[in-house]
């Protein structure tokens, strides 16, 4: 591994910044599997210059995703400070899915379509570490059905991710209608017993590891 920590030349630094800005836009528009050649073309640099700065797709994702995923922690903090526990819970879920809808790359990351780097995974963990508290507040208030578990959020994210992918170009707000039905079904007064339990933590980990 190189230990060269010399600062980049001004032109090289400008190219790197252009590539990062362009990559954020392209991944946001097209998803994390967008061609790197498209990023180079739109940034106005050669593909060789791109690889000099970012030798792999993962290098781009390491530079971009942790910053984007940091928004998760802020929406969680906002939810915990909401005086109404149900509004805090529903607001967190809606803001989370809105992040997925605003950025196809982030949608891919949150739906685990691509393995997350340690840095991105840690940013994701920070965003979700408060979710159990948000759920418990809503349950204790008597507004959220008692059988909802944090693992159930993962299945919601997978489902909403597909709704977003399929409808975004035709009806960009269609996910909001789908989510509204889901949230209404989570209200305590609408609950009825469900025979199938939530995924265990072990099962959830196994699903996330499946290619």
mmCIF file of C-alpha atoms in Angstrom:
data_model
loop_
_atom_site.group_PDB
_atom_site.id
_atom_site.type_symbol
_atom_site.label_atom_id
_atom_site.label_comp_id
_atom_site.label_asym_id
_atom_site.label_seq_id
_atom_site.Cartn_x
_atom_site.Cartn_y
_atom_site.Cartn_z
ATOM 1 C CA UNK A 1 0.000 0.000 0.000
ATOM 2 C CA UNK A 2 1.258 3.434 -0.897
ATOM 3 C CA UNK A 3 2.074 5.742 2.003
ATOM 4 C CA UNK A 4 2.320 8.832 -0.202
ATOM 5 C CA UNK A 5 0.311 11.545 1.550
ATOM 6 C CA UNK A 6 1.381 14.448 -0.619
ATOM 7 C CA UNK A 7 -1.522 16.724 -1.589
ATOM 8 C CA UNK A 8 -2.894 16.448 -5.097
ATOM 9 C CA UNK A 9 -1.873 18.978 -7.701
ATOM 10 C CA UNK A 10 -4.518 21.632 -8.292
ATOM 11 C CA UNK A 11 -5.625 20.129 -11.609
ATOM 12 C CA UNK A 12 -5.740 16.621 -10.150
ATOM 13 C CA UNK A 13 -7.762 17.862 -7.175
ATOM 14 C CA UNK A 14 -10.218 19.552 -9.537
ATOM 15 C CA UNK A 15 -10.597 16.335 -11.529
ATOM 16 C CA UNK A 16 -11.232 14.346 -8.368
ATOM 17 C CA UNK A 17 -13.868 16.816 -7.195
ATOM 18 C CA UNK A 18 -15.551 16.758 -10.613
ATOM 19 C CA UNK A 19 -15.601 12.981 -10.591
ATOM 20 C CA UNK A 20 -17.145 12.822 -7.112
ATOM 21 C CA UNK A 21 -19.807 15.396 -7.953
ATOM 22 C CA UNK A 22 -20.628 13.680 -11.222
ATOM 23 C CA UNK A 23 -20.640 10.204 -9.679
ATOM 24 C CA UNK A 24 -23.099 11.359 -7.003
ATOM 25 C CA UNK A 25 -25.402 12.661 -9.727
ATOM 26 C CA UNK A 26 -25.087 9.624 -12.011
ATOM 27 C CA UNK A 27 -25.547 7.066 -9.238
ATOM 28 C CA UNK A 28 -28.499 9.090 -7.956
ATOM 29 C CA UNK A 29 -30.130 9.071 -11.386
ATOM 30 C CA UNK A 30 -29.297 5.539 -12.502
ATOM 31 C CA UNK A 31 -28.388 3.470 -9.444
ATOM 32 C CA UNK A 32 -25.128 2.026 -8.174
ATOM 33 C CA UNK A 33 -24.614 -0.096 -11.294
ATOM 34 C CA UNK A 34 -24.367 2.979 -13.550
ATOM 35 C CA UNK A 35 -21.450 2.714 -16.032
ATOM 36 C CA UNK A 36 -18.230 4.322 -14.858
ATOM 37 C CA UNK A 37 -17.658 5.394 -18.458
ATOM 38 C CA UNK A 38 -20.737 7.613 -18.156
ATOM 39 C CA UNK A 39 -19.262 9.252 -15.070
ATOM 40 C CA UNK A 40 -15.976 9.950 -16.851
ATOM 41 C CA UNK A 41 -17.756 11.339 -19.916
ATOM 42 C CA UNK A 42 -19.987 13.676 -17.937
ATOM 43 C CA UNK A 43 -17.087 14.804 -15.768
ATOM 44 C CA UNK A 44 -15.092 15.634 -18.905
ATOM 45 C CA UNK A 45 -12.151 13.377 -18.084
ATOM 46 C CA UNK A 46 -10.711 10.213 -19.593
ATOM 47 C CA UNK A 47 -11.545 6.803 -18.170
ATOM 48 C CA UNK A 48 -7.859 6.504 -17.291
ATOM 49 C CA UNK A 49 -8.088 9.633 -15.151
ATOM 50 C CA UNK A 50 -11.134 8.188 -13.433
ATOM 51 C CA UNK A 51 -9.306 4.986 -12.555
ATOM 52 C CA UNK A 52 -6.264 6.937 -11.355
ATOM 53 C CA UNK A 53 -8.446 8.576 -8.715
ATOM 54 C CA UNK A 54 -10.982 5.798 -8.109
ATOM 55 C CA UNK A 55 -9.552 2.409 -9.100
ATOM 56 C CA UNK A 56 -12.867 0.598 -8.569
ATOM 57 C CA UNK A 57 -16.592 1.200 -8.216
ATOM 58 C CA UNK A 58 -16.224 0.467 -4.504
ATOM 59 C CA UNK A 59 -13.792 3.364 -4.174
ATOM 60 C CA UNK A 60 -16.499 5.713 -5.443
ATOM 61 C CA UNK A 61 -19.079 4.209 -3.119
ATOM 62 C CA UNK A 62 -16.742 4.525 -0.125
ATOM 63 C CA UNK A 63 -16.375 8.234 -0.874
ATOM 64 C CA UNK A 64 -20.068 8.919 -1.526
ATOM 65 C CA UNK A 65 -22.316 6.616 0.505
ATOM 66 C CA UNK A 66 -21.207 7.406 4.088
ATOM 67 C CA UNK A 67 -21.986 11.081 3.500
ATOM 68 C CA UNK A 68 -25.425 10.299 2.045
ATOM 69 C CA UNK A 69 -26.217 7.727 4.732
ATOM 70 C CA UNK A 70 -25.414 10.252 7.466
ATOM 71 C CA UNK A 71 -28.883 11.702 6.818
ATOM 72 C CA UNK A 72 -30.359 8.608 8.480
ATOM 73 C CA UNK A 73 -29.067 9.608 11.895
ATOM 74 C CA UNK A 74 -30.558 13.079 11.599
ATOM 75 C CA UNK A 75 -34.028 11.820 10.722
ATOM 76 C CA UNK A 76 -33.821 9.347 13.615
ATOM 77 C CA UNK A 77 -32.913 12.110 16.079
ATOM 78 C CA UNK A 78 -35.768 14.240 14.743
ATOM 79 C CA UNK A 79 -38.175 11.328 15.212
ATOM 80 C CA UNK A 80 -37.098 10.731 18.814
ATOM 81 C CA UNK A 81 -37.679 14.396 19.645
ATOM 82 C CA UNK A 82 -41.187 14.410 18.193
ATOM 83 C CA UNK A 83 -43.631 14.918 21.069
ATOM 84 C CA UNK A 84 -46.088 12.436 19.524
ATOM 85 C CA UNK A 85 -44.595 8.911 19.424
ATOM 86 C CA UNK A 86 -46.702 7.781 16.444
ATOM 87 C CA UNK A 87 -45.807 10.871 14.431
ATOM 88 C CA UNK A 88 -42.160 10.270 15.282
ATOM 89 C CA UNK A 89 -42.344 6.654 14.126
ATOM 90 C CA UNK A 90 -44.324 7.369 10.959
ATOM 91 C CA UNK A 91 -42.160 10.399 10.194
ATOM 92 C CA UNK A 92 -38.979 8.359 10.460
ATOM 93 C CA UNK A 93 -40.327 5.687 8.105
ATOM 94 C CA UNK A 94 -41.624 8.239 5.605
ATOM 95 C CA UNK A 95 -38.388 10.262 5.658
ATOM 96 C CA UNK A 96 -36.395 7.059 5.215
ATOM 97 C CA UNK A 97 -38.379 5.969 2.158
ATOM 98 C CA UNK A 98 -38.198 9.528 0.806
ATOM 99 C CA UNK A 99 -34.393 9.234 0.877
ATOM 100 C CA UNK A 100 -34.689 6.059 -1.168
ATOM 101 C CA UNK A 101 -36.996 7.781 -3.652
ATOM 102 C CA UNK A 102 -34.762 10.836 -4.046
ATOM 103 C CA UNK A 103 -31.599 8.906 -4.884
ATOM 104 C CA UNK A 104 -31.549 5.622 -6.800
ATOM 105 C CA UNK A 105 -28.037 4.909 -5.622
ATOM 106 C CA UNK A 106 -29.084 5.296 -2.015
ATOM 107 C CA UNK A 107 -32.132 3.159 -2.783
ATOM 108 C CA UNK A 108 -29.810 0.399 -4.010
ATOM 109 C CA UNK A 109 -27.628 0.746 -0.917
ATOM 110 C CA UNK A 110 -30.494 0.666 1.602
ATOM 111 C CA UNK A 111 -32.087 -2.286 -0.177
ATOM 112 C CA UNK A 112 -28.710 -4.077 0.037
ATOM 113 C CA UNK A 113 -28.474 -4.656 -3.724
ATOM 114 C CA UNK A 114 -24.740 -4.135 -3.408
ATOM 115 C CA UNK A 115 -22.504 -5.089 -0.474
ATOM 116 C CA UNK A 116 -21.755 -2.092 1.737
ATOM 117 C CA UNK A 117 -18.200 -1.190 2.632
ATOM 118 C CA UNK A 118 -17.326 -1.073 6.366
ATOM 119 C CA UNK A 119 -17.511 2.741 6.315
ATOM 120 C CA UNK A 120 -20.935 2.757 4.629
ATOM 121 C CA UNK A 121 -22.222 -0.033 6.874
ATOM 122 C CA UNK A 122 -21.163 1.930 9.965
ATOM 123 C CA UNK A 123 -22.968 5.033 8.702
ATOM 124 C CA UNK A 124 -26.062 2.893 8.130
ATOM 125 C CA UNK A 125 -25.777 1.408 11.630
ATOM 126 C CA UNK A 126 -25.624 4.868 13.202
ATOM 127 C CA UNK A 127 -28.805 5.815 11.378
ATOM 128 C CA UNK A 128 -30.750 2.780 12.554
ATOM 129 C CA UNK A 129 -29.395 2.427 16.097
ATOM 130 C CA UNK A 130 -32.226 4.594 17.436
ATOM 131 C CA UNK A 131 -34.989 2.761 15.598
ATOM 132 C CA UNK A 132 -35.742 0.352 18.442
ATOM 133 C CA UNK A 133 -36.285 3.344 20.729
ATOM 134 C CA UNK A 134 -38.592 4.972 18.159
ATOM 135 C CA UNK A 135 -40.603 1.745 17.892
ATOM 136 C CA UNK A 136 -40.851 1.236 21.653
ATOM 137 C CA UNK A 137 -42.093 4.795 22.211
ATOM 138 C CA UNK A 138 -44.875 4.254 19.674
ATOM 139 C CA UNK A 139 -45.803 0.894 21.199
ATOM 140 C CA UNK A 140 -45.907 2.242 24.755
ATOM 141 C CA UNK A 141 -48.191 5.038 23.605
ATOM 142 C CA UNK A 142 -50.650 2.381 22.417
ATOM 143 C CA UNK A 143 -50.522 3.650 18.824
ATOM 144 C CA UNK A 144 -48.235 1.096 17.143
ATOM 145 C CA UNK A 145 -49.216 -2.569 16.959
ATOM 146 C CA UNK A 146 -47.247 -4.527 19.548
ATOM 147 C CA UNK A 147 -45.971 -7.239 17.188
ATOM 148 C CA UNK A 148 -44.028 -4.890 14.891
ATOM 149 C CA UNK A 149 -40.288 -5.543 15.157
ATOM 150 C CA UNK A 150 -37.220 -3.624 13.918
ATOM 151 C CA UNK A 151 -36.527 -6.460 11.466
ATOM 152 C CA UNK A 152 -39.881 -5.727 9.824
ATOM 153 C CA UNK A 153 -38.485 -2.398 8.669
ATOM 154 C CA UNK A 154 -36.021 -4.276 6.445
ATOM 155 C CA UNK A 155 -38.811 -6.072 4.587
ATOM 156 C CA UNK A 156 -40.637 -2.766 4.159
ATOM 157 C CA UNK A 157 -37.514 -1.167 2.703
ATOM 158 C CA UNK A 158 -37.071 -4.030 0.226
ATOM 159 C CA UNK A 159 -40.698 -3.780 -0.868
ATOM 160 C CA UNK A 160 -40.677 0.004 -1.185
ATOM 161 C CA UNK A 161 -37.369 -0.135 -3.032
ATOM 162 C CA UNK A 162 -39.008 -2.200 -5.758
ATOM 163 C CA UNK A 163 -42.038 0.102 -5.903
ATOM 164 C CA UNK A 164 -39.667 3.049 -6.343
ATOM 165 C CA UNK A 165 -37.627 1.333 -9.041
ATOM 166 C CA UNK A 166 -40.669 0.313 -11.075
ATOM 167 C CA UNK A 167 -42.738 3.498 -10.804
ATOM 168 C CA UNK A 168 -40.264 6.367 -10.475
ATOM 169 C CA UNK A 169 -40.120 7.307 -14.153
ATOM 170 C CA UNK A 170 -43.901 7.192 -14.594
ATOM 171 C CA UNK A 171 -45.357 8.179 -11.214
ATOM 172 C CA UNK A 172 -42.636 9.537 -8.888
ATOM 173 C CA UNK A 173 -45.013 9.870 -5.920
ATOM 174 C CA UNK A 174 -46.651 6.425 -6.201
ATOM 175 C CA UNK A 175 -44.572 5.126 -3.286
ATOM 176 C CA UNK A 176 -46.324 7.554 -0.929
ATOM 177 C CA UNK A 177 -49.714 5.888 -1.551
ATOM 178 C CA UNK A 178 -48.234 2.431 -0.996
ATOM 179 C CA UNK A 179 -46.519 3.559 2.207
ATOM 180 C CA UNK A 180 -49.714 5.181 3.503
ATOM 181 C CA UNK A 181 -51.525 1.835 3.235
ATOM 182 C CA UNK A 182 -48.668 0.142 5.071
ATOM 183 C CA UNK A 183 -48.575 2.697 7.897
ATOM 184 C CA UNK A 184 -52.338 2.516 8.386
ATOM 185 C CA UNK A 185 -51.948 -1.238 8.790
ATOM 186 C CA UNK A 186 -49.429 -0.684 11.587
ATOM 187 C CA UNK A 187 -51.815 1.287 13.776
ATOM 188 C CA UNK A 188 -52.767 -0.644 16.888
ATOM 189 C CA UNK A 189 -56.508 -0.354 16.226
ATOM 190 C CA UNK A 190 -56.059 -1.966 12.800
ATOM 191 C CA UNK A 191 -54.016 -4.913 14.058
ATOM 192 C CA UNK A 192 -55.050 -8.526 13.860
ATOM 193 C CA UNK A 193 -52.939 -11.579 14.752
ATOM 194 C CA UNK A 194 -50.344 -12.620 12.171
ATOM 195 C CA UNK A 195 -49.391 -16.287 12.044
ATOM 196 C CA UNK A 196 -45.957 -15.685 10.497
ATOM 197 C CA UNK A 197 -43.372 -14.204 12.901
ATOM 198 C CA UNK A 198 -40.887 -11.470 12.081
ATOM 199 C CA UNK A 199 -37.524 -12.549 10.728
ATOM 200 C CA UNK A 200 -35.032 -13.341 13.450
ATOM 201 C CA UNK A 201 -31.770 -11.415 13.509
ATOM 202 C CA UNK A 202 -30.027 -14.532 12.199
ATOM 203 C CA UNK A 203 -32.483 -14.929 9.330
ATOM 204 C CA UNK A 204 -32.197 -11.243 8.457
ATOM 205 C CA UNK A 205 -28.407 -11.512 8.342
ATOM 206 C CA UNK A 206 -28.655 -14.570 6.103
ATOM 207 C CA UNK A 207 -31.020 -12.796 3.709
ATOM 208 C CA UNK A 208 -28.725 -9.767 3.500
ATOM 209 C CA UNK A 209 -25.774 -12.017 2.697
ATOM 210 C CA UNK A 210 -27.605 -13.717 -0.187
ATOM 211 C CA UNK A 211 -26.236 -12.528 -3.561
#
